[in-house]
């Protein structure tokens, strides 16, 4: 069953800039997520595995974003807790 990690908005879009995280597959112990991102100079997509609380953790990191002109938020999916299953790191900042 596929779906999206629900933030306040499932997709942030402004012109060609966007960030989208979707659930591709899941079972009792793990999620397969797809991360898509784009800005004026980059567009990419990757799939990786993450823990079930990954979407909740992402939403908490981006709560009330942006809080000011120099707001920077970072979040890492996967990583050391799921070795061998890929990882993704998101860094979002205001300009």
JSON list of C-alpha atoms in Angstrom, two decimals:
[
{"chain": "A", "resi": 1, "resn": "UNK", "atom": "CA", "xyz": [0.00, 0.00, 0.00]},
{"chain": "A", "resi": 2, "resn": "UNK", "atom": "CA", "xyz": [1.56, 3.30, -1.10]},
{"chain": "A", "resi": 3, "resn": "UNK", "atom": "CA", "xyz": [0.98, 6.72, 0.44]},
{"chain": "A", "resi": 4, "resn": "UNK", "atom": "CA", "xyz": [2.67, 9.96, 1.47]},
{"chain": "A", "resi": 5, "resn": "UNK", "atom": "CA", "xyz": [4.31, 11.12, 4.67]},
{"chain": "A", "resi": 6, "resn": "UNK", "atom": "CA", "xyz": [1.84, 13.75, 5.74]},
{"chain": "A", "resi": 7, "resn": "UNK", "atom": "CA", "xyz": [3.42, 17.03, 6.77]},
{"chain": "A", "resi": 8, "resn": "UNK", "atom": "CA", "xyz": [1.24, 20.13, 7.02]},
{"chain": "A", "resi": 9, "resn": "UNK", "atom": "CA", "xyz": [1.31, 19.89, 3.22]},
{"chain": "A", "resi": 10, "resn": "UNK", "atom": "CA", "xyz": [2.36, 16.59, 1.59]},
{"chain": "A", "resi": 11, "resn": "UNK", "atom": "CA", "xyz": [4.36, 18.47, -1.05]},
{"chain": "A", "resi": 12, "resn": "UNK", "atom": "CA", "xyz": [6.06, 21.86, -0.91]},
{"chain": "A", "resi": 13, "resn": "UNK", "atom": "CA", "xyz": [5.94, 23.49, -4.30]},
{"chain": "A", "resi": 14, "resn": "UNK", "atom": "CA", "xyz": [6.98, 26.95, -5.46]},
{"chain": "A", "resi": 15, "resn": "UNK", "atom": "CA", "xyz": [7.75, 27.15, -9.15]},
{"chain": "A", "resi": 16, "resn": "UNK", "atom": "CA", "xyz": [10.19, 24.32, -9.84]},
{"chain": "A", "resi": 17, "resn": "UNK", "atom": "CA", "xyz": [11.18, 23.97, -6.15]},
{"chain": "A", "resi": 18, "resn": "UNK", "atom": "CA", "xyz": [9.68, 21.06, -4.24]},
{"chain": "A", "resi": 19, "resn": "UNK", "atom": "CA", "xyz": [10.31, 18.37, -1.64]},
{"chain": "A", "resi": 20, "resn": "UNK", "atom": "CA", "xyz": [8.18, 15.23, -1.54]},
{"chain": "A", "resi": 21, "resn": "UNK", "atom": "CA", "xyz": [8.45, 12.08, 0.58]},
{"chain": "A", "resi": 22, "resn": "UNK", "atom": "CA", "xyz": [6.20, 9.14, -0.36]},
{"chain": "A", "resi": 23, "resn": "UNK", "atom": "CA", "xyz": [5.68, 5.70, 1.15]},
{"chain": "A", "resi": 24, "resn": "UNK", "atom": "CA", "xyz": [6.34, 3.10, -1.57]},
{"chain": "A", "resi": 25, "resn": "UNK", "atom": "CA", "xyz": [6.03, -0.06, 0.53]},
{"chain": "A", "resi": 26, "resn": "UNK", "atom": "CA", "xyz": [5.85, -1.09, 4.17]},
{"chain": "A", "resi": 27, "resn": "UNK", "atom": "CA", "xyz": [5.61, -4.08, 6.47]},
{"chain": "A", "resi": 28, "resn": "UNK", "atom": "CA", "xyz": [5.56, -4.56, 10.25]},
{"chain": "A", "resi": 29, "resn": "UNK", "atom": "CA", "xyz": [9.18, -3.46, 10.71]},
{"chain": "A", "resi": 30, "resn": "UNK", "atom": "CA", "xyz": [10.21, -1.05, 7.96]},
{"chain": "A", "resi": 31, "resn": "UNK", "atom": "CA", "xyz": [9.12, 1.53, 5.36]},
{"chain": "A", "resi": 32, "resn": "UNK", "atom": "CA", "xyz": [10.39, 1.97, 1.83]},
{"chain": "A", "resi": 33, "resn": "UNK", "atom": "CA", "xyz": [10.32, 5.69, 1.09]},
{"chain": "A", "resi": 34, "resn": "UNK", "atom": "CA", "xyz": [10.86, 7.70, -2.06]},
{"chain": "A", "resi": 35, "resn": "UNK", "atom": "CA", "xyz": [12.39, 11.17, -1.72]},
{"chain": "A", "resi": 36, "resn": "UNK", "atom": "CA", "xyz": [11.99, 13.64, -4.60]},
{"chain": "A", "resi": 37, "resn": "UNK", "atom": "CA", "xyz": [13.51, 17.12, -4.52]},
{"chain": "A", "resi": 38, "resn": "UNK", "atom": "CA", "xyz": [14.02, 19.91, -7.01]},
{"chain": "A", "resi": 39, "resn": "UNK", "atom": "CA", "xyz": [15.27, 23.48, -7.18]},
{"chain": "A", "resi": 40, "resn": "UNK", "atom": "CA", "xyz": [16.61, 25.74, -9.93]},
{"chain": "A", "resi": 41, "resn": "UNK", "atom": "CA", "xyz": [19.86, 23.75, -10.31]},
{"chain": "A", "resi": 42, "resn": "UNK", "atom": "CA", "xyz": [19.03, 20.20, -9.16]},
{"chain": "A", "resi": 43, "resn": "UNK", "atom": "CA", "xyz": [16.32, 17.59, -9.54]},
{"chain": "A", "resi": 44, "resn": "UNK", "atom": "CA", "xyz": [16.61, 14.11, -8.06]},
{"chain": "A", "resi": 45, "resn": "UNK", "atom": "CA", "xyz": [14.82, 11.07, -6.70]},
{"chain": "A", "resi": 46, "resn": "UNK", "atom": "CA", "xyz": [15.95, 8.18, -4.50]},
{"chain": "A", "resi": 47, "resn": "UNK", "atom": "CA", "xyz": [14.40, 5.23, -2.68]},
{"chain": "A", "resi": 48, "resn": "UNK", "atom": "CA", "xyz": [15.57, 3.99, 0.72]},
{"chain": "A", "resi": 49, "resn": "UNK", "atom": "CA", "xyz": [14.34, 2.17, 3.82]},
{"chain": "A", "resi": 50, "resn": "UNK", "atom": "CA", "xyz": [13.53, 3.79, 7.15]},
{"chain": "A", "resi": 51, "resn": "UNK", "atom": "CA", "xyz": [11.91, 3.08, 10.50]},
{"chain": "A", "resi": 52, "resn": "UNK", "atom": "CA", "xyz": [8.15, 3.46, 10.92]},
{"chain": "A", "resi": 53, "resn": "UNK", "atom": "CA", "xyz": [8.51, 6.72, 12.87]},
{"chain": "A", "resi": 54, "resn": "UNK", "atom": "CA", "xyz": [10.52, 8.39, 10.06]},
{"chain": "A", "resi": 55, "resn": "UNK", "atom": "CA", "xyz": [7.63, 10.52, 8.77]},
{"chain": "A", "resi": 56, "resn": "UNK", "atom": "CA", "xyz": [6.71, 11.69, 12.27]},
{"chain": "A", "resi": 57, "resn": "UNK", "atom": "CA", "xyz": [10.33, 12.64, 12.96]},
{"chain": "A", "resi": 58, "resn": "UNK", "atom": "CA", "xyz": [10.54, 14.57, 9.67]},
{"chain": "A", "resi": 59, "resn": "UNK", "atom": "CA", "xyz": [7.34, 16.47, 10.41]},
{"chain": "A", "resi": 60, "resn": "UNK", "atom": "CA", "xyz": [8.64, 17.42, 13.87]},
{"chain": "A", "resi": 61, "resn": "UNK", "atom": "CA", "xyz": [11.88, 18.81, 12.39]},
{"chain": "A", "resi": 62, "resn": "UNK", "atom": "CA", "xyz": [10.00, 20.99, 9.90]},
{"chain": "A", "resi": 63, "resn": "UNK", "atom": "CA", "xyz": [7.31, 22.21, 12.30]},
{"chain": "A", "resi": 64, "resn": "UNK", "atom": "CA", "xyz": [6.87, 26.00, 11.93]},
{"chain": "A", "resi": 65, "resn": "UNK", "atom": "CA", "xyz": [9.42, 26.26, 9.11]},
{"chain": "A", "resi": 66, "resn": "UNK", "atom": "CA", "xyz": [10.63, 28.90, 8.42]},
{"chain": "A", "resi": 67, "resn": "UNK", "atom": "CA", "xyz": [11.01, 30.69, 11.74]},
{"chain": "A", "resi": 68, "resn": "UNK", "atom": "CA", "xyz": [13.24, 33.43, 10.32]},
{"chain": "A", "resi": 69, "resn": "UNK", "atom": "CA", "xyz": [15.52, 34.56, 7.53]},
{"chain": "A", "resi": 70, "resn": "UNK", "atom": "CA", "xyz": [18.37, 32.24, 8.52]},
{"chain": "A", "resi": 71, "resn": "UNK", "atom": "CA", "xyz": [16.38, 29.11, 9.43]},
{"chain": "A", "resi": 72, "resn": "UNK", "atom": "CA", "xyz": [18.18, 25.84, 8.56]},
{"chain": "A", "resi": 73, "resn": "UNK", "atom": "CA", "xyz": [16.67, 22.39, 9.16]},
{"chain": "A", "resi": 74, "resn": "UNK", "atom": "CA", "xyz": [18.32, 19.00, 8.67]},
{"chain": "A", "resi": 75, "resn": "UNK", "atom": "CA", "xyz": [16.96, 15.48, 8.83]},
{"chain": "A", "resi": 76, "resn": "UNK", "atom": "CA", "xyz": [18.48, 12.07, 8.09]},
{"chain": "A", "resi": 77, "resn": "UNK", "atom": "CA", "xyz": [16.51, 8.98, 7.10]},
{"chain": "A", "resi": 78, "resn": "UNK", "atom": "CA", "xyz": [17.98, 5.51, 7.48]},
{"chain": "A", "resi": 79, "resn": "UNK", "atom": "CA", "xyz": [21.64, 5.61, 8.39]},
{"chain": "A", "resi": 80, "resn": "UNK", "atom": "CA", "xyz": [23.34, 3.64, 11.16]},
{"chain": "A", "resi": 81, "resn": "UNK", "atom": "CA", "xyz": [20.12, 2.17, 12.58]},
{"chain": "A", "resi": 82, "resn": "UNK", "atom": "CA", "xyz": [19.34, 0.44, 9.24]},
{"chain": "A", "resi": 83, "resn": "UNK", "atom": "CA", "xyz": [22.76, -0.47, 7.76]},
{"chain": "A", "resi": 84, "resn": "UNK", "atom": "CA", "xyz": [22.74, -1.68, 4.17]},
{"chain": "A", "resi": 85, "resn": "UNK", "atom": "CA", "xyz": [19.31, -0.25, 3.36]},
{"chain": "A", "resi": 86, "resn": "UNK", "atom": "CA", "xyz": [20.35, 3.18, 2.10]},
{"chain": "A", "resi": 87, "resn": "UNK", "atom": "CA", "xyz": [19.92, 6.59, 3.64]},
{"chain": "A", "resi": 88, "resn": "UNK", "atom": "CA", "xyz": [18.96, 10.12, 2.71]},
{"chain": "A", "resi": 89, "resn": "UNK", "atom": "CA", "xyz": [19.74, 13.46, 4.29]},
{"chain": "A", "resi": 90, "resn": "UNK", "atom": "CA", "xyz": [17.64, 16.58, 3.82]},
{"chain": "A", "resi": 91, "resn": "UNK", "atom": "CA", "xyz": [18.90, 20.10, 4.46]},
{"chain": "A", "resi": 92, "resn": "UNK", "atom": "CA", "xyz": [16.48, 22.99, 3.91]},
{"chain": "A", "resi": 93, "resn": "UNK", "atom": "CA", "xyz": [17.28, 26.64, 4.48]},
{"chain": "A", "resi": 94, "resn": "UNK", "atom": "CA", "xyz": [15.78, 30.04, 3.85]},
{"chain": "A", "resi": 95, "resn": "UNK", "atom": "CA", "xyz": [17.59, 32.65, 1.79]}
]
